[in-house]
Structure formats: structure tokens, C-alpha cells
JSON list of C-alpha atoms in Angstrom, two decimals:
[
{"chain": "A", "resi": 1, "resn": "MET", "atom": "CA", "xyz": [13.35, 37.11, 16.84]},
{"chain": "A", "resi": 2, "resn": "GLU", "atom": "CA", "xyz": [11.87, 34.43, 14.63]},
{"chain": "A", "resi": 3, "resn": "SER", "atom": "CA", "xyz": [14.15, 31.58, 13.56]},
{"chain": "A", "resi": 4, "resn": "ASN", "atom": "CA", "xyz": [14.69, 30.72, 9.92]},
{"chain": "A", "resi": 5, "resn": "PHE", "atom": "CA", "xyz": [13.35, 27.23, 10.58]},
{"chain": "A", "resi": 6, "resn": "ARG", "atom": "CA", "xyz": [10.10, 28.65, 11.97]},
{"chain": "A", "resi": 7, "resn": "LYS", "atom": "CA", "xyz": [9.78, 31.03, 9.00]},
{"chain": "A", "resi": 8, "resn": "ASN", "atom": "CA", "xyz": [10.34, 28.12, 6.61]},
{"chain": "A", "resi": 9, "resn": "VAL", "atom": "CA", "xyz": [7.76, 25.96, 8.40]},
{"chain": "A", "resi": 10, "resn": "LEU", "atom": "CA", "xyz": [5.13, 28.72, 8.21]},
{"chain": "A", "resi": 11, "resn": "LYS", "atom": "CA", "xyz": [5.89, 29.36, 4.53]},
{"chain": "A", "resi": 12, "resn": "ILE", "atom": "CA", "xyz": [5.63, 25.64, 3.68]},
{"chain": "A", "resi": 13, "resn": "VAL", "atom": "CA", "xyz": [2.41, 25.09, 5.64]},
{"chain": "A", "resi": 14, "resn": "SER", "atom": "CA", "xyz": [0.94, 28.22, 4.03]},
{"chain": "A", "resi": 15, "resn": "SER", "atom": "CA", "xyz": [1.58, 26.72, 0.60]},
{"chain": "A", "resi": 16, "resn": "ILE", "atom": "CA", "xyz": [-0.40, 23.50, 1.20]},
{"chain": "A", "resi": 17, "resn": "PRO", "atom": "CA", "xyz": [-3.41, 23.84, -1.11]},
{"chain": "A", "resi": 18, "resn": "ILE", "atom": "CA", "xyz": [-7.03, 23.50, -0.04]},
{"chain": "A", "resi": 19, "resn": "GLY", "atom": "CA", "xyz": [-8.10, 19.86, -0.10]},
{"chain": "A", "resi": 20, "resn": "LYS", "atom": "CA", "xyz": [-4.60, 18.50, 0.52]},
{"chain": "A", "resi": 21, "resn": "VAL", "atom": "CA", "xyz": [-2.61, 17.45, 3.59]},
{"chain": "A", "resi": 22, "resn": "THR", "atom": "CA", "xyz": [0.97, 16.65, 4.45]},
{"chain": "A", "resi": 23, "resn": "ASN", "atom": "CA", "xyz": [2.71, 15.36, 7.55]},
{"chain": "A", "resi": 24, "resn": "TYR", "atom": "CA", "xyz": [4.96, 16.92, 10.17]},
{"chain": "A", "resi": 25, "resn": "GLY", "atom": "CA", "xyz": [8.04, 15.06, 8.92]},
{"chain": "A", "resi": 26, "resn": "THR", "atom": "CA", "xyz": [7.61, 16.28, 5.36]},
{"chain": "A", "resi": 27, "resn": "VAL", "atom": "CA", "xyz": [7.29, 19.86, 6.57]},
{"chain": "A", "resi": 28, "resn": "ALA", "atom": "CA", "xyz": [10.41, 19.44, 8.72]},
{"chain": "A", "resi": 29, "resn": "THR", "atom": "CA", "xyz": [12.38, 17.99, 5.79]},
{"chain": "A", "resi": 30, "resn": "LEU", "atom": "CA", "xyz": [11.29, 20.75, 3.41]},
{"chain": "A", "resi": 31, "resn": "ALA", "atom": "CA", "xyz": [12.16, 23.34, 6.07]},
{"chain": "A", "resi": 32, "resn": "GLY", "atom": "CA", "xyz": [15.70, 21.97, 6.28]},
{"chain": "A", "resi": 33, "resn": "SER", "atom": "CA", "xyz": [15.66, 19.79, 9.40]},
{"chain": "A", "resi": 34, "resn": "PRO", "atom": "CA", "xyz": [14.42, 16.25, 8.63]},
{"chain": "A", "resi": 35, "resn": "ASN", "atom": "CA", "xyz": [14.51, 15.11, 12.27]},
{"chain": "A", "resi": 36, "resn": "SER", "atom": "CA", "xyz": [12.38, 17.96, 13.59]},
{"chain": "A", "resi": 37, "resn": "ALA", "atom": "CA", "xyz": [8.81, 16.74, 13.07]},
{"chain": "A", "resi": 38, "resn": "ARG", "atom": "CA", "xyz": [7.99, 17.35, 16.75]},
{"chain": "A", "resi": 39, "resn": "VAL", "atom": "CA", "xyz": [9.36, 20.88, 16.49]},
{"chain": "A", "resi": 40, "resn": "VAL", "atom": "CA", "xyz": [7.01, 21.49, 13.55]},
{"chain": "A", "resi": 41, "resn": "GLY", "atom": "CA", "xyz": [4.12, 20.39, 15.77]},
{"chain": "A", "resi": 42, "resn": "GLY", "atom": "CA", "xyz": [5.27, 22.79, 18.47]},
{"chain": "A", "resi": 43, "resn": "ILE", "atom": "CA", "xyz": [5.48, 25.66, 16.01]},
{"chain": "A", "resi": 44, "resn": "LEU", "atom": "CA", "xyz": [1.96, 24.99, 14.76]},
{"chain": "A", "resi": 45, "resn": "ARG", "atom": "CA", "xyz": [0.61, 24.71, 18.32]},
{"chain": "A", "resi": 46, "resn": "SER", "atom": "CA", "xyz": [2.12, 28.09, 19.16]},
{"chain": "A", "resi": 47, "resn": "LEU", "atom": "CA", "xyz": [0.66, 30.11, 16.30]},
{"chain": "A", "resi": 48, "resn": "THR", "atom": "CA", "xyz": [-0.45, 33.60, 17.30]},
{"chain": "A", "resi": 49, "resn": "ILE", "atom": "CA", "xyz": [-3.79, 35.21, 16.53]},
{"chain": "A", "resi": 50, "resn": "GLU", "atom": "CA", "xyz": [-2.06, 37.14, 13.73]},
{"chain": "A", "resi": 51, "resn": "GLU", "atom": "CA", "xyz": [-0.98, 33.80, 12.23]},
{"chain": "A", "resi": 52, "resn": "ASP", "atom": "CA", "xyz": [-4.49, 32.32, 12.34]},
{"chain": "A", "resi": 53, "resn": "HIS", "atom": "CA", "xyz": [-4.62, 32.24, 8.52]},
{"chain": "A", "resi": 54, "resn": "ILE", "atom": "CA", "xyz": [-1.85, 29.62, 8.37]},
{"chain": "A", "resi": 55, "resn": "PRO", "atom": "CA", "xyz": [-3.58, 26.30, 7.57]},
{"chain": "A", "resi": 56, "resn": "TRP", "atom": "CA", "xyz": [-2.15, 24.24, 10.45]},
{"chain": "A", "resi": 57, "resn": "TRP", "atom": "CA", "xyz": [-5.08, 21.83, 10.12]},
{"chain": "A", "resi": 58, "resn": "ARG", "atom": "CA", "xyz": [-3.62, 20.51, 6.84]},
{"chain": "A", "resi": 59, "resn": "VAL", "atom": "CA", "xyz": [-0.75, 18.84, 8.71]},
{"chain": "A", "resi": 60, "resn": "VAL", "atom": "CA", "xyz": [-1.31, 15.34, 10.14]},
{"chain": "A", "resi": 61, "resn": "ASN", "atom": "CA", "xyz": [0.98, 12.58, 11.35]},
{"chain": "A", "resi": 62, "resn": "LYS", "atom": "CA", "xyz": [2.83, 10.26, 8.96]},
{"chain": "A", "resi": 63, "resn": "SER", "atom": "CA", "xyz": [-0.02, 7.74, 9.03]},
{"chain": "A", "resi": 64, "resn": "GLY", "atom": "CA", "xyz": [-2.57, 10.40, 8.09]},
{"chain": "A", "resi": 65, "resn": "VAL", "atom": "CA", "xyz": [-4.07, 10.59, 11.57]},
{"chain": "A", "resi": 66, "resn": "ILE", "atom": "CA", "xyz": [-5.02, 13.78, 13.36]},
{"chain": "A", "resi": 67, "resn": "SER", "atom": "CA", "xyz": [-2.64, 13.60, 16.28]},
{"chain": "A", "resi": 68, "resn": "ILE", "atom": "CA", "xyz": [-3.36, 16.65, 18.36]},
{"chain": "A", "resi": 69, "resn": "ASN", "atom": "CA", "xyz": [-2.64, 16.24, 22.06]},
{"chain": "A", "resi": 70, "resn": "GLN", "atom": "CA", "xyz": [-5.83, 15.62, 24.01]},
{"chain": "A", "resi": 71, "resn": "ASN", "atom": "CA", "xyz": [-4.90, 17.95, 26.92]},
{"chain": "A", "resi": 72, "resn": "MET", "atom": "CA", "xyz": [-7.56, 20.46, 25.88]},
{"chain": "A", "resi": 73, "resn": "GLY", "atom": "CA", "xyz": [-10.38, 17.91, 25.89]},
{"chain": "A", "resi": 74, "resn": "GLY", "atom": "CA", "xyz": [-10.09, 17.23, 22.19]},
{"chain": "A", "resi": 75, "resn": "VAL", "atom": "CA", "xyz": [-11.39, 20.63, 21.05]},
{"chain": "A", "resi": 76, "resn": "GLU", "atom": "CA", "xyz": [-8.49, 21.18, 18.65]},
{"chain": "A", "resi": 77, "resn": "LYS", "atom": "CA", "xyz": [-8.98, 17.71, 17.18]},
{"chain": "A", "resi": 78, "resn": "ILE", "atom": "CA", "xyz": [-12.64, 18.50, 16.50]},
{"chain": "A", "resi": 79, "resn": "ILE", "atom": "CA", "xyz": [-11.70, 21.86, 14.95]},
{"chain": "A", "resi": 80, "resn": "GLN", "atom": "CA", "xyz": [-9.05, 20.23, 12.75]},
{"chain": "A", "resi": 81, "resn": "LYS", "atom": "CA", "xyz": [-11.47, 17.54, 11.59]},
{"chain": "A", "resi": 82, "resn": "GLU", "atom": "CA", "xyz": [-14.17, 20.13, 10.79]},
{"chain": "A", "resi": 83, "resn": "LYS", "atom": "CA", "xyz": [-11.72, 22.33, 8.87]},
{"chain": "A", "resi": 84, "resn": "LEU", "atom": "CA", "xyz": [-10.45, 19.37, 6.82]},
{"chain": "A", "resi": 85, "resn": "GLU", "atom": "CA", "xyz": [-13.97, 18.20, 6.05]},
{"chain": "A", "resi": 86, "resn": "SER", "atom": "CA", "xyz": [-15.00, 21.74, 5.04]},
{"chain": "A", "resi": 87, "resn": "GLU", "atom": "CA", "xyz": [-12.25, 21.53, 2.40]},
{"chain": "A", "resi": 88, "resn": "GLY", "atom": "CA", "xyz": [-13.64, 18.26, 1.03]},
{"chain": "A", "resi": 89, "resn": "ILE", "atom": "CA", "xyz": [-11.23, 15.93, 2.82]},
{"chain": "A", "resi": 90, "resn": "VAL", "atom": "CA", "xyz": [-12.85, 12.79, 4.17]},
{"chain": "A", "resi": 91, "resn": "VAL", "atom": "CA", "xyz": [-11.81, 12.05, 7.76]},
{"chain": "A", "resi": 92, "resn": "SER", "atom": "CA", "xyz": [-12.61, 8.57, 9.07]},
{"chain": "A", "resi": 93, "resn": "MET", "atom": "CA", "xyz": [-14.24, 7.75, 12.40]},
{"chain": "A", "resi": 94, "resn": "LYS", "atom": "CA", "xyz": [-10.70, 7.05, 13.68]},
{"chain": "A", "resi": 95, "resn": "ASP", "atom": "CA", "xyz": [-9.62, 10.59, 12.70]},
{"chain": "A", "resi": 96, "resn": "SER", "atom": "CA", "xyz": [-7.61, 9.33, 9.73]},
{"chain": "A", "resi": 97, "resn": "VAL", "atom": "CA", "xyz": [-7.12, 10.84, 6.28]},
{"chain": "A", "resi": 98, "resn": "ASN", "atom": "CA", "xyz": [-6.39, 8.74, 3.18]},
{"chain": "A", "resi": 99, "resn": "MET", "atom": "CA", "xyz": [-2.86, 9.93, 2.41]},
{"chain": "A", "resi": 100, "resn": "ARG", "atom": "CA", "xyz": [-2.87, 8.27, -1.02]},
{"chain": "A", "resi": 101, "resn": "LYS", "atom": "CA", "xyz": [-5.82, 10.40, -2.01]},
{"chain": "A", "resi": 102, "resn": "TYR", "atom": "CA", "xyz": [-5.15, 13.69, -0.18]},
{"chain": "A", "resi": 103, "resn": "ARG", "atom": "CA", "xyz": [-1.34, 13.89, 0.19]},
{"chain": "A", "resi": 104, "resn": "TRP", "atom": "CA", "xyz": [0.15, 17.13, -1.08]},
{"chain": "A", "resi": 105, "resn": "ILE", "atom": "CA", "xyz": [2.76, 16.29, -3.68]},
{"chain": "A", "resi": 106, "resn": "ILE", "atom": "CA", "xyz": [5.27, 19.07, -4.13]},
{"chain": "A", "resi": 107, "resn": "SER", "atom": "CA", "xyz": [5.92, 19.59, -7.82]}
]
């Protein structure tokens, strides 16, 4: 059974528009649990094949840095960077996104 928090996280991440990013803490706050940024990361890491359409790559850390764990040799970090760049988001050599320019502002 899927938790309400997980459902909320997936709904919020699904609503981030192309060319915009947000951070784990913002998603956690919008989903109703402001102190659960790490849980949001865990939810996004555990997406199933059926949930592949959910734009997990549009979520970065609070500093705008791609912060995927390097346990898989960095493959996910490369994928995230490529997906962001394919949407027109500039990612620096240090895997950072300009949050002032690309932050998703909920209106």
C-alpha cells in the first residue's frame, strides 16, 4: 500500500514543468512533511519502471547541486545532468544548477 506522503511527492514532482527544478526540501514541505527531504530522495531513488515518466531529474539539493549517491559509479548523475540539459537547463562543471534562474516557483 502506497503512503499518502509518497503519493503527494510523486504528484508534486510530476507537476514540475520542463526547464525548471526544485529541491528535496521544497518537495517534502509541499507534501506535508518539511523535515523529510531525505525521504523524498529515497522515494525518487525507488521509482518503478511504471513510474519512469515521473521527472525525478528535476529535483536537486538545496544548493542546486545534483546530489545523487555515487554508489553506482555516477551513472545516475550523468543521466540526470543529460536530462536537465536536454530541457534547456545549464548544468555547471561542478554539477550545479542556477537556482535563481531555474527554480520552480509554485504560483
